[in-house]
């Protein structure tokens, strides 16, 4: 099992992640990890911060001669912006010159201060910031190395920004990733992509923000990952939790998802077929590749919705914590739309859950052991 922990404040010295449970012998190319980090930084609608940062990992432990040792892998990602925040985010004893006391509706600000009996919203926002997801994408890159060895691949693409929807005849395939990444909004439908850019431009002018939806597809997962036995091992539940933990994500669905409410039983499921080459298969994938908390051998199809970022250029009304007077929330530099980045983060956290389910089922302390266990499982499936 992969266990990971992230640390780091948005404007502190940097972010850290420790990933425990990576088996021995995985080749780790830091260029691949850094490329994942830069994919997370892309997207039209990001704020000035993304022009300051150029996220890169420094390997602190767990890798020798380019391969994992089986010990915890630790990465440090420095915040370039730190040099501009050394006073506000000073580590040594001291006091803030200015405290933030006007909580932004939609952020962790108010409930966070209430929770810790705090006085300065900065003590909350520095950690609740989505900057933290950088460390998760670094961890997700390791998970992608595990699943790639099992021929499992994952993609994400943006399906809606601010009500502008992508229209695709067929679901994207792994070979479409380059094209998706080259769109300024990571949308495979070029026409919708251009419209999305325009509505983001309009939102910038109007000092607004926009949310949207993205889809994640996992190709190549064998049947049987996850569990029909334990509530906390059901794969759809684990994936939903992982996605819901990404800042600003408000909903997750699998396959037909909420549309299942509109369908009859006979239209809601996927009939089972068999032939000698494909073995057991379906002609439809309304379940989104998961039945009974386990993969069923079809692509895993997940959608998630991100709310519009709550830091607004024209702030919503709030109450000053000090004076209790009604006034506009504080504002600071932020993004206008980060759905394309959220999709990449979604890929990373889903990759971690799939890798975990695979490690749980196939085990192995080394890459060789994992693969041989996996291959014997595939062989057995073929014989069924
Ligand atoms: C964020 C606010 C912005 C975003 C940030 C998340 O940062 P800043 O306040 O420095 O302008 O750009 O995202 C990142 C820094 C990142 O790497 O994704 C927030 O409040 O959540």
CSV table of C-alpha atoms and ligand atoms in Angstrom, one decimal:
chain,number,residue,atom,x,y,z
A,1,UNK,CA,0.0,0.0,0.0
A,2,UNK,CA,1.2,3.5,-0.7
A,3,UNK,CA,0.8,5.9,2.2
A,4,UNK,CA,1.7,9.5,1.7
A,5,UNK,CA,1.8,12.7,3.6
A,6,UNK,CA,2.2,16.2,2.3
A,7,UNK,CA,3.5,19.2,4.1
A,8,UNK,CA,4.0,22.8,3.1
A,9,UNK,CA,2.4,26.2,3.1
A,10,UNK,CA,1.5,28.1,-0.1
A,11,UNK,CA,4.0,30.9,0.5
A,12,UNK,CA,6.4,29.0,2.8
A,13,UNK,CA,9.8,27.7,1.7
A,14,UNK,CA,8.4,24.7,-0.1
A,15,UNK,CA,6.3,21.5,-0.2
A,16,UNK,CA,7.3,18.1,0.9
A,17,UNK,CA,5.8,14.7,0.2
A,18,UNK,CA,6.8,11.3,1.7
A,19,UNK,CA,5.5,8.3,-0.2
A,20,UNK,CA,5.8,5.0,1.7
A,21,UNK,CA,5.2,1.6,0.2
A,22,UNK,CA,6.9,2.0,-3.2
A,23,UNK,CA,8.2,-1.4,-4.1
A,24,UNK,CA,11.9,-2.0,-4.9
A,25,UNK,CA,13.3,-1.6,-8.4
A,26,UNK,CA,11.0,1.0,-10.1
A,27,UNK,CA,12.9,3.2,-12.5
A,28,UNK,CA,12.2,6.9,-11.5
A,29,UNK,CA,13.0,9.5,-14.1
A,30,UNK,CA,12.7,12.9,-12.4
A,31,UNK,CA,12.0,14.5,-15.8
A,32,UNK,CA,8.7,12.5,-15.8
A,33,UNK,CA,7.8,13.7,-12.4
A,34,UNK,CA,8.7,17.3,-13.3
A,35,UNK,CA,6.6,17.0,-16.4
A,36,UNK,CA,3.6,15.9,-14.4
A,37,UNK,CA,4.2,19.0,-12.2
A,38,UNK,CA,4.3,21.3,-15.2
A,39,UNK,CA,1.1,19.7,-16.6
A,40,UNK,CA,-0.6,20.8,-13.3
A,41,UNK,CA,0.6,24.4,-13.8
A,42,UNK,CA,-0.9,24.8,-17.2
A,43,UNK,CA,-4.3,26.1,-18.3
A,44,UNK,CA,-5.7,29.5,-19.3
A,45,UNK,CA,-7.1,31.3,-16.3
A,46,UNK,CA,-4.3,30.6,-13.9
A,47,UNK,CA,-3.1,33.7,-12.0
A,48,UNK,CA,0.4,35.4,-11.9
A,49,UNK,CA,1.7,32.9,-9.4
A,50,UNK,CA,2.1,30.2,-12.1
A,51,UNK,CA,4.5,32.5,-13.9
A,52,UNK,CA,6.6,32.7,-10.8
A,53,UNK,CA,6.8,29.0,-10.0
A,54,UNK,CA,8.5,26.3,-12.2
A,55,UNK,CA,7.8,23.3,-10.0
A,56,UNK,CA,10.5,20.7,-9.8
A,57,UNK,CA,11.2,17.9,-7.3
A,58,UNK,CA,14.4,17.5,-5.4
A,59,UNK,CA,14.8,13.8,-4.4
A,60,UNK,CA,15.6,13.5,-0.7
A,61,UNK,CA,15.3,9.8,-0.2
A,62,UNK,CA,14.3,6.4,-1.5
A,63,UNK,CA,16.0,6.4,-4.9
A,64,UNK,CA,19.5,5.1,-5.8
A,65,UNK,CA,21.0,4.8,-9.2
A,66,UNK,CA,17.7,5.9,-10.7
A,67,UNK,CA,15.6,3.2,-9.0
A,68,UNK,CA,13.5,2.9,-5.9
A,69,UNK,CA,15.0,1.3,-2.9
A,70,UNK,CA,11.8,0.2,-1.3
A,71,UNK,CA,12.3,2.8,1.4
A,72,UNK,CA,10.1,5.9,1.7
A,73,UNK,CA,10.5,8.2,-1.3
A,74,UNK,CA,10.7,11.9,-0.2
A,75,UNK,CA,10.4,14.9,-2.5
A,76,UNK,CA,11.0,18.5,-1.8
A,77,UNK,CA,9.5,21.1,-4.1
A,78,UNK,CA,10.7,24.6,-3.4
A,79,UNK,CA,8.3,27.6,-3.6
A,80,UNK,CA,10.1,30.2,-5.7
A,81,UNK,CA,7.7,32.8,-4.4
A,82,UNK,CA,9.0,32.2,-0.9
A,83,UNK,CA,11.7,34.9,-1.3
A,84,UNK,CA,8.8,37.5,-1.6
A,85,UNK,CA,7.1,36.2,1.6
A,86,UNK,CA,9.9,35.8,4.1
A,87,UNK,CA,8.5,38.6,6.3
A,88,UNK,CA,4.8,37.6,6.1
A,89,UNK,CA,5.6,33.9,6.5
A,90,UNK,CA,8.6,34.3,8.9
A,91,UNK,CA,9.5,31.1,10.6
A,92,UNK,CA,11.2,32.8,13.6
A,93,UNK,CA,9.3,34.4,16.5
A,94,UNK,CA,7.4,37.5,15.7
A,95,UNK,CA,4.1,39.0,14.9
A,96,UNK,CA,2.3,39.7,11.6
A,97,UNK,CA,2.2,43.4,10.6
A,98,UNK,CA,-1.2,42.9,9.1
A,99,UNK,CA,-3.8,40.2,10.1
A,100,UNK,CA,-6.5,39.1,7.7
A,101,UNK,CA,-9.9,39.3,9.4
A,102,UNK,CA,-12.5,39.4,6.6
A,103,UNK,CA,-13.2,35.7,5.7
A,104,UNK,CA,-13.9,34.9,2.1
A,105,UNK,CA,-17.2,33.0,1.6
A,106,UNK,CA,-16.5,29.6,0.1
A,107,UNK,CA,-13.0,29.2,1.5
A,108,UNK,CA,-11.8,27.5,4.7
A,109,UNK,CA,-11.2,30.9,6.3
A,110,UNK,CA,-14.1,31.3,8.8
A,111,UNK,CA,-14.6,27.7,9.8
A,112,UNK,CA,-10.9,27.3,10.1
A,113,UNK,CA,-10.5,30.2,12.4
A,114,UNK,CA,-13.5,29.1,14.5
A,115,UNK,CA,-11.9,25.6,14.7
A,116,UNK,CA,-8.5,26.8,16.0
A,117,UNK,CA,-9.7,29.9,17.8
A,118,UNK,CA,-7.4,31.9,15.5
A,119,UNK,CA,-7.1,35.6,14.7
A,120,UNK,CA,-5.4,35.7,11.3
A,121,UNK,CA,-6.9,34.0,8.3
A,122,UNK,CA,-3.4,33.6,6.8
A,123,UNK,CA,-2.9,30.9,9.4
A,124,UNK,CA,-5.6,28.9,7.7
A,125,UNK,CA,-5.3,29.8,4.0
A,126,UNK,CA,-1.6,29.0,3.7
A,127,UNK,CA,-2.3,25.4,4.2
A,128,UNK,CA,-5.9,25.1,2.8
A,129,UNK,CA,-4.5,26.6,-0.5
A,130,UNK,CA,-4.5,24.3,-3.5
A,131,UNK,CA,-0.8,24.9,-3.8
A,132,UNK,CA,-0.6,21.7,-1.6
A,133,UNK,CA,-1.8,19.7,-4.6
A,134,UNK,CA,1.7,20.1,-6.2
A,135,UNK,CA,3.0,17.6,-3.6
A,136,UNK,CA,0.1,15.2,-4.4
A,137,UNK,CA,0.9,15.3,-8.1
A,138,UNK,CA,4.5,14.3,-7.3
A,139,UNK,CA,3.2,11.3,-5.3
A,140,UNK,CA,0.7,10.5,-8.1
A,141,UNK,CA,3.6,10.4,-10.6
A,142,UNK,CA,5.1,7.5,-8.6
A,143,UNK,CA,1.7,5.8,-8.6
A,144,UNK,CA,1.6,6.2,-12.4
A,145,UNK,CA,4.9,4.4,-12.6
A,146,UNK,CA,3.4,1.4,-10.7
A,147,UNK,CA,0.3,1.2,-12.8
A,148,UNK,CA,2.2,1.6,-16.1
A,149,UNK,CA,4.1,-1.6,-15.3
A,150,UNK,CA,0.7,-3.3,-15.3
A,151,UNK,CA,-0.3,-1.7,-18.5
A,152,UNK,CA,-2.8,0.5,-16.8
A,153,UNK,CA,-3.0,4.1,-18.0
A,154,UNK,CA,-5.0,7.1,-17.0
A,155,UNK,CA,-6.1,10.4,-18.7
A,156,UNK,CA,-8.2,13.4,-17.8
A,157,UNK,CA,-9.9,16.0,-19.9
A,158,UNK,CA,-12.0,19.1,-19.3
A,159,UNK,CA,-15.7,18.6,-20.2
A,160,UNK,CA,-17.3,21.9,-19.0
A,161,UNK,CA,-16.1,25.3,-18.0
A,162,UNK,CA,-18.7,27.8,-16.7
A,163,UNK,CA,-21.5,26.0,-18.6
A,164,UNK,CA,-19.6,25.7,-21.9
A,165,UNK,CA,-19.7,21.9,-22.6
A,166,UNK,CA,-17.3,19.8,-24.7
A,167,UNK,CA,-19.1,17.6,-27.2
A,168,UNK,CA,-17.2,14.5,-28.2
A,169,UNK,CA,-18.5,11.5,-30.2
A,170,UNK,CA,-16.2,9.0,-28.6
A,171,UNK,CA,-14.3,9.0,-25.2
A,172,UNK,CA,-10.7,10.2,-25.4
A,173,UNK,CA,-8.0,7.5,-25.7
A,174,UNK,CA,-4.6,7.5,-24.1
A,175,UNK,CA,-3.0,8.6,-27.4
A,176,UNK,CA,-5.1,11.8,-27.2
A,177,UNK,CA,-3.2,13.1,-24.1
A,178,UNK,CA,-0.8,15.2,-26.1
A,179,UNK,CA,-3.7,16.9,-27.9
A,180,UNK,CA,-5.5,17.4,-24.6
A,181,UNK,CA,-2.5,18.9,-22.9
A,182,UNK,CA,-1.8,21.2,-25.9
A,183,UNK,CA,-5.3,22.8,-25.5
A,184,UNK,CA,-5.2,25.9,-23.3
A,185,UNK,CA,-8.1,24.5,-21.3
A,186,UNK,CA,-7.2,20.7,-21.7
A,187,UNK,CA,-10.4,20.2,-23.8
A,188,UNK,CA,-10.4,17.8,-26.7
A,189,UNK,CA,-13.3,19.5,-28.4
A,190,UNK,CA,-11.4,22.4,-30.1
A,191,UNK,CA,-14.5,24.5,-30.7
A,192,UNK,CA,-15.7,24.2,-27.1
A,193,UNK,CA,-12.1,24.8,-26.0
A,194,UNK,CA,-12.0,28.2,-27.8
A,195,UNK,CA,-15.3,29.1,-26.3
A,196,UNK,CA,-14.1,28.2,-22.9
A,197,UNK,CA,-11.1,30.5,-23.3
A,198,UNK,CA,-13.5,33.3,-24.3
A,199,UNK,CA,-15.7,32.9,-21.3
A,200,UNK,CA,-12.6,32.8,-19.0
A,201,UNK,CA,-11.5,36.0,-20.7
A,202,UNK,CA,-14.9,37.5,-19.9
A,203,UNK,CA,-14.7,36.3,-16.3
A,204,UNK,CA,-11.3,38.0,-16.0
A,205,UNK,CA,-12.8,41.3,-17.2
A,206,UNK,CA,-15.7,41.0,-14.9
A,207,UNK,CA,-13.5,40.0,-11.9
A,208,UNK,CA,-15.4,36.7,-11.7
A,209,UNK,CA,-14.2,33.1,-11.4
A,210,UNK,CA,-15.4,29.9,-13.1
A,211,UNK,CA,-15.7,26.3,-12.2
A,212,UNK,CA,-16.4,23.3,-14.4
A,213,UNK,CA,-16.2,19.5,-14.8
A,214,UNK,CA,-13.6,17.1,-15.9
A,215,UNK,CA,-13.5,13.4,-16.7
A,216,UNK,CA,-10.9,10.9,-15.8
A,217,UNK,CA,-10.6,7.6,-17.6
A,218,UNK,CA,-8.5,4.6,-16.5
A,219,UNK,CA,-7.7,2.2,-19.3
A,220,UNK,CA,-6.3,-1.4,-18.8
A,221,UNK,CA,-7.4,-2.0,-15.2
A,222,UNK,CA,-8.2,-5.8,-14.8
A,223,UNK,CA,-11.4,-6.9,-13.1
A,224,UNK,CA,-11.2,-7.4,-9.4
A,225,UNK,CA,-9.4,-4.3,-8.1
A,226,UNK,CA,-11.1,-3.1,-4.9
A,227,UNK,CA,-13.4,-5.0,-2.7
A,228,UNK,CA,-17.0,-6.2,-2.4
A,229,UNK,CA,-16.4,-7.1,1.2
A,230,UNK,CA,-15.2,-4.0,3.2
A,231,UNK,CA,-16.7,-0.5,3.0
A,232,UNK,CA,-13.4,1.1,3.3
A,233,UNK,CA,-11.8,-0.9,0.5
A,234,UNK,CA,-14.5,-0.3,-2.1
A,235,UNK,CA,-12.6,1.2,-5.0
A,236,UNK,CA,-15.3,3.7,-6.1
A,237,UNK,CA,-15.6,4.9,-2.5
A,238,UNK,CA,-11.8,5.4,-2.3
A,239,UNK,CA,-11.6,7.2,-5.6
A,240,UNK,CA,-14.5,9.5,-4.6
A,241,UNK,CA,-12.8,10.3,-1.3
A,242,UNK,CA,-9.5,11.0,-3.1
A,243,UNK,CA,-11.2,13.3,-5.6
A,244,UNK,CA,-13.4,15.1,-3.0
A,245,UNK,CA,-10.3,15.9,-1.1
A,246,UNK,CA,-9.0,18.1,-3.9
A,247,UNK,CA,-9.7,21.8,-3.1
A,248,UNK,CA,-13.0,23.1,-4.6
A,249,UNK,CA,-14.3,19.7,-5.8
A,250,UNK,CA,-17.9,19.4,-4.9
A,251,UNK,CA,-19.1,16.2,-6.5
A,252,UNK,CA,-18.0,12.9,-8.2
A,253,UNK,CA,-19.8,10.4,-10.3
A,254,UNK,CA,-19.0,7.1,-12.0
A,255,UNK,CA,-20.3,6.1,-15.4
A,256,UNK,CA,-23.9,7.3,-15.9
A,257,UNK,CA,-23.7,8.8,-12.3
A,258,UNK,CA,-26.6,11.1,-11.4
A,259,UNK,CA,-28.3,10.3,-14.8
A,260,UNK,CA,-29.0,6.8,-13.4
A,261,UNK,CA,-31.9,8.4,-11.6
A,262,UNK,CA,-33.6,8.9,-14.9
A,263,UNK,CA,-33.1,5.4,-16.2
A,264,UNK,CA,-35.0,2.1,-15.9
A,265,UNK,CA,-33.1,-0.9,-14.6
A,266,UNK,CA,-33.0,-2.4,-18.1
A,267,UNK,CA,-31.3,0.7,-19.4
A,268,UNK,CA,-29.0,1.3,-16.5
A,269,UNK,CA,-26.7,-1.8,-16.5
A,270,UNK,CA,-24.2,-3.4,-18.8
A,271,UNK,CA,-25.1,-6.8,-20.2
A,272,UNK,CA,-22.3,-9.4,-20.0
A,273,UNK,CA,-20.9,-11.1,-23.2
A,274,UNK,CA,-18.2,-13.7,-23.8
A,275,UNK,CA,-15.9,-14.6,-26.6
A,276,UNK,CA,-12.6,-16.5,-26.8
A,277,UNK,CA,-10.4,-13.4,-27.3
A,278,UNK,CA,-12.1,-10.8,-25.1
A,279,UNK,CA,-13.4,-13.3,-22.6
A,280,UNK,CA,-16.0,-11.6,-20.4
A,281,UNK,CA,-16.9,-8.2,-21.7
A,282,UNK,CA,-19.7,-5.5,-22.1
A,283,UNK,CA,-20.9,-3.5,-25.0
A,284,UNK,CA,-21.9,-0.6,-22.8
A,285,UNK,CA,-20.2,1.0,-19.8
A,286,UNK,CA,-22.9,2.7,-17.9
A,287,UNK,CA,-21.3,1.4,-14.6
A,288,UNK,CA,-18.2,3.4,-15.4
A,289,UNK,CA,-16.0,0.2,-15.0
A,290,UNK,CA,-16.9,-0.4,-11.4
A,291,UNK,CA,-19.4,-2.9,-10.0
A,292,UNK,CA,-19.7,-3.9,-6.4
A,293,UNK,CA,-16.8,-1.7,-5.3
A,294,UNK,CA,-14.5,-3.5,-7.8
A,295,UNK,CA,-13.2,-2.8,-11.3
A,296,UNK,CA,-15.1,-5.0,-13.8
A,297,UNK,CA,-12.5,-4.9,-16.6
A,298,UNK,CA,-14.1,-2.0,-18.6
A,299,UNK,CA,-12.5,1.5,-18.5
A,300,UNK,CA,-13.1,3.3,-15.2
A,301,UNK,CA,-14.9,6.5,-16.1
A,302,UNK,CA,-15.2,9.2,-13.4
A,303,UNK,CA,-16.5,12.8,-13.6
A,304,UNK,CA,-15.9,15.5,-11.0
A,305,UNK,CA,-17.2,19.0,-10.6
A,306,UNK,CA,-15.1,22.0,-9.4
A,307,UNK,CA,-16.8,25.0,-7.9
A,308,UNK,CA,-15.8,28.5,-9.1
A,309,UNK,CA,-12.8,29.7,-7.0
A,310,UNK,CA,-14.0,31.7,-4.1
A,311,UNK,CA,-11.3,34.4,-4.1
A,312,UNK,CA,-13.1,37.0,-6.2
A,313,UNK,CA,-11.8,40.3,-7.7
A,314,UNK,CA,-15.1,41.8,-6.7
A,315,UNK,CA,-15.4,40.2,-3.2
A,316,UNK,CA,-18.6,38.8,-1.7
A,317,UNK,CA,-19.9,40.3,1.5
A,318,UNK,CA,-18.7,39.0,4.8
A,319,UNK,CA,-18.3,40.0,8.4
A,320,UNK,CA,-15.1,41.4,9.8
A,321,UNK,CA,-14.0,39.1,12.6
A,322,UNK,CA,-12.7,42.0,14.7
A,323,UNK,CA,-15.4,44.6,14.3
A,324,UNK,CA,-18.3,42.3,13.4
A,325,UNK,CA,-19.2,44.8,10.7
A,326,UNK,CA,-20.5,43.8,7.3
A,327,UNK,CA,-18.0,44.4,4.6
A,328,UNK,CA,-16.5,42.9,1.5
A,329,UNK,CA,-14.2,39.9,2.0
A,330,UNK,CA,-10.4,40.4,1.6
A,331,UNK,CA,-9.0,39.7,-1.8
A,332,UNK,CA,-5.6,38.7,-2.9
A,333,UNK,CA,-3.9,37.4,-6.0
A,334,UNK,CA,-5.5,34.2,-7.2
A,335,UNK,CA,-6.6,32.1,-10.2
A,336,UNK,CA,-9.8,32.8,-12.2
A,337,UNK,CA,-10.2,29.2,-13.5
A,338,UNK,CA,-8.2,26.2,-12.5
A,339,UNK,CA,-10.3,23.4,-13.9
A,340,UNK,CA,-7.6,22.2,-16.3
A,341,UNK,CA,-5.2,21.9,-13.3
A,342,UNK,CA,-7.7,20.2,-11.2
A,343,UNK,CA,-8.1,17.5,-13.9
A,344,UNK,CA,-4.4,16.8,-13.7
A,345,UNK,CA,-4.6,16.6,-9.9
A,346,UNK,CA,-7.6,14.3,-10.3
A,347,UNK,CA,-5.5,12.0,-12.5
A,348,UNK,CA,-2.8,11.9,-9.8
A,349,UNK,CA,-5.1,11.0,-6.9
A,350,UNK,CA,-7.0,8.4,-8.9
A,351,UNK,CA,-3.6,6.9,-10.0
A,352,UNK,CA,-2.7,6.6,-6.3
A,353,UNK,CA,-6.0,4.7,-5.6
A,354,UNK,CA,-5.6,2.4,-8.5
A,355,UNK,CA,-2.0,1.7,-7.6
A,356,UNK,CA,-3.0,1.0,-4.1
A,357,UNK,CA,-5.7,-1.4,-5.1
A,358,UNK,CA,-3.2,-3.2,-7.4
A,359,UNK,CA,-0.6,-3.4,-4.6
A,360,UNK,CA,-3.2,-4.7,-2.2
A,361,UNK,CA,-4.2,-7.4,-4.6
A,362,UNK,CA,-0.9,-8.4,-6.0
A,363,UNK,CA,1.5,-7.4,-3.3
A,364,UNK,CA,5.2,-7.8,-3.8
A,365,UNK,CA,8.2,-6.1,-2.3
A,366,UNK,CA,9.8,-5.6,-5.7
A,367,UNK,CA,8.8,-4.7,-9.2
A,368,UNK,CA,9.5,-8.3,-10.3
A,369,UNK,CA,7.4,-9.9,-7.6
A,370,UNK,CA,4.5,-7.5,-8.3
A,371,UNK,CA,4.6,-8.2,-12.0
A,372,UNK,CA,4.9,-12.0,-11.7
A,373,UNK,CA,1.9,-12.0,-9.3
A,374,UNK,CA,0.0,-9.8,-11.7
A,375,UNK,CA,0.8,-12.0,-14.7
A,376,UNK,CA,-0.3,-15.2,-12.9
A,377,UNK,CA,-3.6,-13.5,-12.1
A,378,UNK,CA,-4.1,-12.5,-15.7
A,379,UNK,CA,-3.3,-16.1,-16.7
A,380,UNK,CA,-5.9,-17.4,-14.3
A,381,UNK,CA,-8.5,-14.9,-15.7
A,382,UNK,CA,-7.9,-16.2,-19.2
A,383,UNK,CA,-8.5,-19.7,-18.1
A,384,UNK,CA,-11.9,-18.8,-16.5
B,1,LIG,C1,-4.5,29.5,-4.4
B,1,LIG,C2,-4.2,30.8,-4.7
B,1,LIG,C3,-3.2,31.2,-5.8
B,1,LIG,C4,-3.0,30.0,-6.7
B,1,LIG,C5,-2.7,28.8,-5.8
B,1,LIG,C6,-3.9,28.4,-5.1
B,1,LIG,O1,-1.9,31.4,-5.3
B,1,LIG,P1,-1.4,32.8,-4.8
B,1,LIG,O2,-2.2,33.2,-3.7
B,1,LIG,O3,0.1,32.6,-4.5
B,1,LIG,O4,-1.6,33.7,-6.0
B,1,LIG,O5,-2.2,30.2,-7.8
B,1,LIG,O6,-2.2,27.8,-6.6
B,1,LIG,C7,-0.9,27.5,-6.6
B,1,LIG,C8,0.0,28.3,-6.1
B,1,LIG,C9,-0.6,26.3,-7.3
B,1,LIG,O7,0.6,26.0,-7.4
B,1,LIG,O8,-1.5,25.7,-7.8
B,1,LIG,C10,-5.4,29.2,-3.3
B,1,LIG,O9,-5.7,30.1,-2.5
B,1,LIG,O10,-5.8,28.0,-3.2
